[in-house]
XYZ file of C-alpha atoms in Angstrom:
494
model
C 162.319 94.807 68.728
C 159.916 98.229 69.319
C 157.927 97.733 72.208
C 155.501 99.282 70.488
C 155.818 98.511 66.459
C 153.443 100.105 64.123
C 151.485 97.063 62.973
C 150.265 94.084 65.132
C 148.047 91.112 63.425
C 146.509 89.353 66.222
C 145.695 85.031 65.929
C 143.563 84.186 64.264
C 139.740 83.631 65.463
C 137.348 80.620 65.450
C 136.996 81.681 61.825
C 140.444 82.457 61.045
C 139.756 85.524 60.731
C 142.834 88.117 62.032
C 142.672 91.522 63.772
C 145.055 94.006 62.230
C 145.665 96.907 64.010
C 147.974 99.856 63.058
C 149.507 101.952 66.369
C 146.992 100.568 68.541
C 144.124 100.991 66.510
C 142.311 98.660 65.099
C 141.556 98.859 61.343
C 139.822 95.370 59.693
C 140.069 92.009 60.232
C 141.549 89.720 57.672
C 141.049 86.382 56.146
C 144.520 85.631 54.154
C 148.222 87.834 53.469
C 146.781 89.838 50.889
C 143.428 91.412 53.187
C 145.941 92.515 55.208
C 147.930 93.984 52.964
C 144.707 95.633 51.727
C 143.774 96.881 55.284
C 147.479 98.330 55.974
C 147.064 100.241 52.829
C 143.568 101.713 53.607
C 145.775 102.574 56.721
C 148.042 104.850 54.428
C 150.408 102.429 54.772
C 153.184 101.984 51.569
C 151.915 99.032 49.699
C 155.660 97.893 49.994
C 155.573 97.736 53.424
C 157.797 94.531 54.731
C 155.604 92.115 56.919
C 159.015 90.215 57.710
C 160.696 93.674 59.812
C 159.631 92.606 63.345
C 160.112 96.325 63.526
C 157.482 97.740 62.008
C 155.084 94.493 62.099
C 154.124 91.836 64.774
C 152.175 88.192 64.213
C 151.115 87.726 67.652
C 150.809 84.200 65.665
C 152.611 82.145 63.268
C 152.671 84.573 60.190
C 151.719 81.429 58.339
C 148.505 80.585 60.586
C 145.417 81.391 58.171
C 143.123 78.680 58.209
C 140.416 80.119 56.131
C 139.140 77.604 53.751
C 137.728 80.150 51.622
C 136.479 77.901 48.770
C 134.414 75.581 51.613
C 132.921 78.343 53.486
C 132.076 80.655 50.275
C 130.752 77.780 48.505
C 128.828 76.868 51.758
C 127.549 80.524 51.492
C 126.033 80.185 47.958
C 124.111 76.734 49.079
C 122.503 78.514 52.365
C 121.434 81.550 49.373
C 119.786 79.531 47.057
C 118.064 77.943 49.439
C 116.632 80.603 50.534
C 116.107 82.906 47.221
C 114.388 79.235 45.873
C 111.901 78.861 48.342
C 111.451 82.789 48.227
C 110.484 82.641 45.095
C 108.047 79.778 45.568
C 106.715 81.760 48.279
C 106.855 85.536 46.160
C 104.890 83.574 43.178
C 102.291 81.573 45.532
C 101.647 84.372 48.174
C 101.273 86.838 45.381
C 98.708 84.113 43.440
C 96.776 84.146 46.517
C 96.717 87.364 48.024
C 94.688 88.651 44.997
C 92.904 85.438 43.641
C 92.479 82.563 45.830
C 88.561 81.620 46.293
C 88.678 81.731 49.981
C 89.220 84.859 52.345
C 91.457 82.006 54.588
C 93.485 81.206 51.515
C 94.088 85.088 50.588
C 95.330 85.435 54.635
C 97.382 82.750 53.687
C 99.004 84.740 50.456
C 99.348 87.742 51.930
C 101.735 85.195 55.158
C 103.489 84.341 52.507
C 104.403 87.117 51.069
C 105.707 88.338 54.271
C 107.626 85.288 54.358
C 109.132 85.843 50.767
C 110.727 89.256 52.298
C 112.055 87.442 55.315
C 113.747 84.999 53.436
C 115.283 87.815 50.667
C 116.220 90.097 53.472
C 117.654 86.209 54.938
C 120.048 85.860 51.511
C 121.010 89.027 51.636
C 122.290 88.616 55.441
C 124.203 85.434 54.170
C 127.321 87.424 52.790
C 127.636 89.251 55.545
C 127.524 86.043 57.675
C 129.250 83.912 55.755
C 131.780 87.399 55.361
C 133.006 89.602 57.928
C 130.406 89.636 59.850
C 129.887 93.543 60.119
C 126.424 93.787 61.640
C 125.851 91.679 64.717
C 121.609 91.040 63.534
C 123.256 88.710 60.301
C 123.155 85.871 62.237
C 119.745 86.060 63.180
C 118.738 87.640 59.984
C 119.888 84.187 58.531
C 118.284 81.861 60.975
C 114.532 83.820 60.548
C 114.699 82.507 56.805
C 115.912 79.300 57.108
C 113.311 78.446 60.383
C 110.870 80.069 57.658
C 111.932 77.622 55.056
C 111.305 75.131 57.501
C 107.658 76.417 58.600
C 106.034 77.120 54.833
C 108.170 73.461 53.187
C 106.433 71.999 55.937
C 103.127 73.429 55.015
C 103.941 72.487 51.450
C 105.236 69.088 52.278
C 101.449 68.112 54.342
C 99.360 69.410 52.011
C 100.806 67.491 48.958
C 100.721 64.675 51.372
C 97.196 64.797 52.483
C 96.372 65.229 49.084
C 97.500 62.221 47.922
C 99.218 63.759 44.761
C 102.054 63.446 42.711
C 103.810 66.728 41.068
C 107.136 67.281 40.278
C 107.111 70.269 43.200
C 106.973 67.103 45.415
C 110.808 67.234 44.676
C 111.694 70.725 45.517
C 109.776 70.424 49.021
C 111.809 66.728 49.489
C 115.162 68.565 48.639
C 114.269 71.906 50.571
C 113.856 69.304 53.542
C 116.996 67.920 52.559
C 118.950 71.788 52.889
C 117.241 72.490 56.131
C 118.815 69.702 58.116
C 122.336 70.982 56.807
C 121.189 75.054 57.515
C 120.306 74.238 60.616
C 123.452 71.762 61.708
C 126.140 74.067 59.721
C 124.206 77.199 61.993
C 124.410 74.983 65.159
C 127.845 74.022 64.689
C 128.920 78.357 64.524
C 126.870 78.550 67.456
C 124.230 81.093 65.547
C 122.614 81.215 69.124
C 124.825 82.828 71.194
C 125.277 85.751 68.986
C 121.571 86.320 68.688
C 120.389 89.706 70.466
C 117.416 88.780 72.139
C 117.190 85.041 71.071
C 113.430 84.595 72.273
C 111.912 87.402 70.671
C 113.098 85.999 67.697
C 111.844 82.563 68.147
C 108.426 83.600 69.178
C 108.013 85.662 66.128
C 108.752 82.516 64.303
C 106.610 80.650 65.955
C 103.629 83.246 65.542
C 104.037 83.155 62.119
C 103.278 79.456 61.521
C 101.402 79.140 63.904
C 99.207 82.120 61.660
C 99.662 80.775 58.691
C 99.261 76.764 60.142
C 95.113 78.610 61.315
C 95.341 80.382 58.237
C 95.654 77.090 55.869
C 93.420 74.977 58.495
C 90.911 77.679 57.999
C 90.647 77.911 54.614
C 90.550 74.034 53.617
C 88.930 72.466 57.236
C 86.679 74.918 58.586
C 85.071 76.481 55.988
C 83.730 74.212 53.655
C 82.007 72.612 56.401
C 80.334 75.140 58.221
C 79.289 76.601 55.180
C 77.371 73.959 52.892
C 75.144 74.821 49.465
C 71.933 74.610 49.548
C 70.616 74.778 46.186
C 66.300 75.229 45.890
C 65.530 73.210 42.803
C 62.250 72.079 41.546
C 59.870 71.125 38.272
C 56.912 71.430 38.130
C 53.888 72.172 34.949
C 51.998 74.937 34.618
C 48.445 74.983 32.721
C 48.151 72.874 29.140
C 46.346 73.878 26.659
C 45.140 71.952 23.428
C 45.416 72.393 19.878
C 43.012 74.181 17.757
C 41.656 70.590 16.179
C 42.226 68.989 19.578
C 44.704 66.294 18.909
C 47.818 68.051 20.575
C 48.577 69.083 24.500
C 50.665 71.905 24.904
C 52.195 71.408 28.078
C 54.683 73.911 29.522
C 57.038 73.130 32.305
C 58.916 74.919 34.493
C 61.834 74.299 36.370
C 64.193 76.387 38.688
C 67.056 76.660 41.213
C 68.691 79.511 43.220
C 71.943 79.542 45.608
C 70.667 79.443 48.854
C 73.696 79.912 50.567
C 76.454 82.020 51.231
C 78.736 80.268 48.695
C 79.146 80.520 45.266
C 79.172 77.774 42.737
C 80.016 77.161 39.197
C 77.651 75.070 37.116
C 79.830 72.176 35.618
C 76.303 70.709 33.847
C 72.756 70.911 33.389
C 69.338 69.236 31.931
C 66.378 69.019 31.308
C 64.292 66.467 30.006
C 60.057 65.194 29.354
C 59.392 61.683 28.609
C 56.011 60.143 27.778
C 55.206 57.179 29.000
C 52.245 54.540 27.641
C 50.537 53.414 29.711
C 47.922 50.929 30.069
C 45.467 49.520 33.793
C 45.756 46.157 35.215
C 43.018 45.440 37.404
C 44.663 42.558 39.633
C 48.192 44.367 39.623
C 51.679 43.684 38.580
C 53.380 40.385 40.318
C 56.006 40.391 42.886
C 58.569 39.527 40.507
C 57.520 42.828 38.298
C 57.879 45.504 41.432
C 60.954 44.124 42.918
C 62.647 44.249 39.800
C 61.213 47.535 39.109
C 62.698 48.267 42.674
C 66.046 46.848 42.133
C 66.791 48.977 39.200
C 65.243 52.267 41.936
C 62.435 52.541 39.602
C 58.608 53.393 40.998
C 56.513 50.867 41.654
C 52.457 51.417 40.828
C 51.180 48.162 41.424
C 48.113 48.612 38.812
C 49.727 50.302 36.149
C 51.794 48.900 33.345
C 54.348 51.102 31.659
C 55.436 50.662 28.140
C 58.574 51.710 26.779
C 58.882 56.064 26.739
C 59.505 58.215 24.152
C 61.461 61.770 24.513
C 59.097 64.483 24.049
C 61.801 67.313 24.779
C 65.076 67.924 26.584
C 68.268 70.901 26.805
C 70.003 72.608 28.967
C 68.844 75.067 31.754
C 72.358 77.647 31.362
C 75.656 77.173 30.135
C 78.317 75.055 30.903
C 80.264 77.371 33.422
C 77.858 80.067 34.500
C 78.510 81.176 38.129
C 75.762 81.122 40.439
C 76.510 83.841 43.259
C 74.318 83.405 46.492
C 71.094 84.880 46.102
C 71.108 83.795 42.048
C 68.405 81.777 40.402
C 68.253 79.802 37.101
C 65.124 79.241 35.755
C 63.378 77.651 31.929
C 60.415 77.848 30.518
C 59.791 75.551 27.534
C 56.590 73.640 26.398
C 56.756 70.297 24.697
C 53.774 69.473 22.428
C 51.862 65.522 23.492
C 50.089 63.823 20.686
C 47.350 62.528 22.126
C 46.748 60.042 19.412
C 50.792 58.318 21.058
C 48.406 56.947 23.776
C 50.432 58.268 26.878
C 48.782 57.858 29.917
C 51.319 59.607 32.419
C 54.105 63.088 31.137
C 57.250 62.701 33.196
C 59.622 65.980 33.358
C 62.817 65.952 34.895
C 66.229 67.836 35.516
C 69.594 67.881 36.701
C 71.893 70.050 37.950
C 75.433 70.193 38.738
C 78.150 72.101 40.036
C 81.385 72.765 42.087
C 81.790 75.000 45.640
C 83.867 78.298 43.910
C 85.180 78.143 47.087
C 87.486 74.549 46.509
C 87.883 75.031 42.707
C 87.224 77.295 39.733
C 86.594 76.114 35.922
C 89.135 77.214 33.650
C 87.271 80.292 30.816
C 87.320 77.742 28.174
C 85.216 75.501 29.251
C 82.370 76.723 28.107
C 83.770 76.575 24.075
C 85.088 73.047 24.592
C 81.558 71.914 23.372
C 82.494 68.415 21.200
C 80.080 65.875 19.705
C 80.549 62.569 19.565
C 78.726 62.601 15.512
C 80.219 63.473 12.382
C 78.521 67.653 12.603
C 80.426 69.112 9.558
C 78.589 66.162 7.301
C 75.219 64.846 5.619
C 74.152 61.482 7.824
C 76.220 62.984 11.092
C 78.141 59.335 10.935
C 78.958 58.557 14.597
C 83.235 59.472 15.358
C 84.075 58.337 18.520
C 82.808 56.348 21.607
C 82.321 57.819 25.561
C 84.517 55.348 28.491
C 82.345 52.372 29.329
C 81.743 53.675 32.702
C 80.146 56.753 30.259
C 77.799 54.993 27.859
C 77.440 52.109 25.955
C 79.412 51.418 22.262
C 77.708 53.527 19.745
C 75.471 56.264 22.420
C 75.914 59.512 20.689
C 76.952 62.480 23.155
C 78.246 65.928 23.895
C 80.615 66.751 25.781
C 82.668 69.614 27.838
C 85.943 69.506 29.668
C 87.613 71.479 31.098
C 90.870 71.965 33.885
C 89.767 72.550 37.330
C 91.926 75.002 38.946
C 92.412 74.988 43.281
C 91.149 77.457 45.129
C 94.995 78.693 45.706
C 98.599 78.927 44.152
C 99.397 76.527 47.080
C 96.725 73.375 46.456
C 98.042 74.054 42.321
C 101.681 73.201 43.314
C 100.650 70.414 45.697
C 97.995 68.837 44.067
C 97.597 66.839 40.372
C 95.694 68.656 37.491
C 92.445 66.890 36.988
C 89.106 67.747 34.368
C 85.811 68.753 35.029
C 84.122 66.712 32.384
C 80.080 66.797 31.621
C 78.689 64.740 29.470
C 75.367 64.845 27.661
C 75.018 61.333 26.506
C 72.119 60.358 24.100
C 72.077 57.051 24.218
C 70.665 53.657 21.462
C 67.357 51.602 22.403
C 69.101 48.162 23.357
C 67.672 45.310 24.956
C 66.106 45.510 28.430
C 65.788 49.558 27.329
C 62.993 51.438 29.373
C 62.563 53.815 26.134
C 61.425 52.430 23.010
C 63.006 51.459 19.997
C 64.417 53.819 17.832
C 64.009 56.545 20.062
C 66.785 57.450 23.060
C 66.473 58.846 27.118
C 68.916 61.880 27.311
C 71.123 61.486 30.961
C 73.732 64.120 32.496
C 77.029 61.968 33.532
C 79.051 64.404 35.115
C 82.527 63.608 37.373
C 86.371 64.621 37.653
C 88.832 63.150 35.897
C 92.297 62.671 35.580
C 92.522 63.546 31.682
C 90.923 65.960 29.766
C 89.071 63.237 27.852
C 87.596 61.456 30.719
C 88.940 58.187 30.633
C 90.300 57.846 33.887
C 87.659 59.130 36.242
C 88.154 59.663 40.006
C 86.243 57.902 42.880
C 83.994 60.004 45.314
C 86.768 60.592 47.701
C 89.273 62.401 45.972
C 86.104 64.676 43.595
C 84.684 65.345 47.471
C 87.459 68.449 47.982
C 85.824 70.382 44.991
C 82.663 69.830 46.356
C 80.851 68.103 43.275
C 77.359 67.068 44.038
C 74.871 66.828 40.860
C 71.355 67.567 42.406
C 68.135 66.106 40.276
C 64.676 66.337 41.062
C 61.600 64.812 38.712
C 57.946 65.526 38.484
C 54.452 63.774 36.655
C 51.318 64.198 35.749
C 48.893 61.628 34.135
C 47.570 62.806 30.466
C 43.725 62.753 32.409
C 44.723 65.350 35.139
C 46.445 67.684 32.312
C 43.306 67.299 29.754
C 41.307 68.485 32.545
C 43.120 70.893 33.341
C 43.245 72.439 29.339
C 39.501 72.065 28.718
C 38.913 74.027 32.662
């Protein structure tokens, strides 16, 4: 045997690769005999070189020793790449959406962080081919490890957010699958001693930790700190203007004014608004009402005036203050002026004006663009007689009560929350109640009421509890004022 053979095939390393040398110069590494012949052809040797000729080829280990399991190795690489790609796809979609469209600044920072994380995972996916191949680059292992660590941190954020919201979405299965994938990936990389192959491992670990800390801090800032450090302030008032008498002195024209303003620093979205004016026939009683009367009034959250007895009211006017779904930026205001006619022959003693405004914080959620066009009446609007067609849920109104309903999907403040929380709907009901025994309004009349809630379904059948609605910052403000007819007449005769 020549002391200097033309070809030397060294013993396989821990991954099954055998170094091939030609005339003492390394020409590459091979997984199999076919791979070794490919390297020899590239080195300029004939394709029919006899590998069994000891004068030409020296085998440092048994020629039949090729321990590589290509199917298993490639399957592991494909599984690693699929996990990275799945996470990168979600992160790029959520990141791009939130970076440009999140309702809070913190949410946009999270979006940018997710875009950066998606890029890191895309690089790691490319590095998988080299790391599960011949590892020509010394940085491929570091890139794959950074990618796995990024999936770990971001998937943990999605999973915690979903658990905190207490909602089930189909994406929960993806988060769980990625948790299992992360466990397998870390176990596989640890077995392969990836840390020993990484240049500057402490720097890599620090970069991953810092990136995760930035993402978690931004998420906490947008979801926890901002909503509680920037409360919504809505100065809101109802007042009467200067009344006038009709020319024949039988009707009192009473103007009313409603105004509310967004005095805070957070945009709000109006879910529903309503104003009403009611007339109350009254009579004076010198002895005062009995204890059972004012106790019942207090129990029902009514006002108690000991020497005035109220008869059932009559509606004098009602309407909306703004279109459903209107935005109100900080500093914006909405006002309404309307005039109601009070017939002096009706026996009214007092006139009451009230208004309700319901809204959600725009940094916590937003209504769909179709909200203003979603109005649906409970009666037949196409035929004479306007027959009652449908009832509202029992918690909204009694059977037979007519209503106008507006409903829309509520979009969360970020795409991340949209993926981890169930779809909810904001519903506003303008209810025209029918008379019933014990009602505080006259038979044949009505008492309009605004009922607003967030529900699991578009029709508002399954409504959420107060705690479940709290994350949206949903709030309803009510204001009212009243004047005696004598006060209004005196002002009109001045």
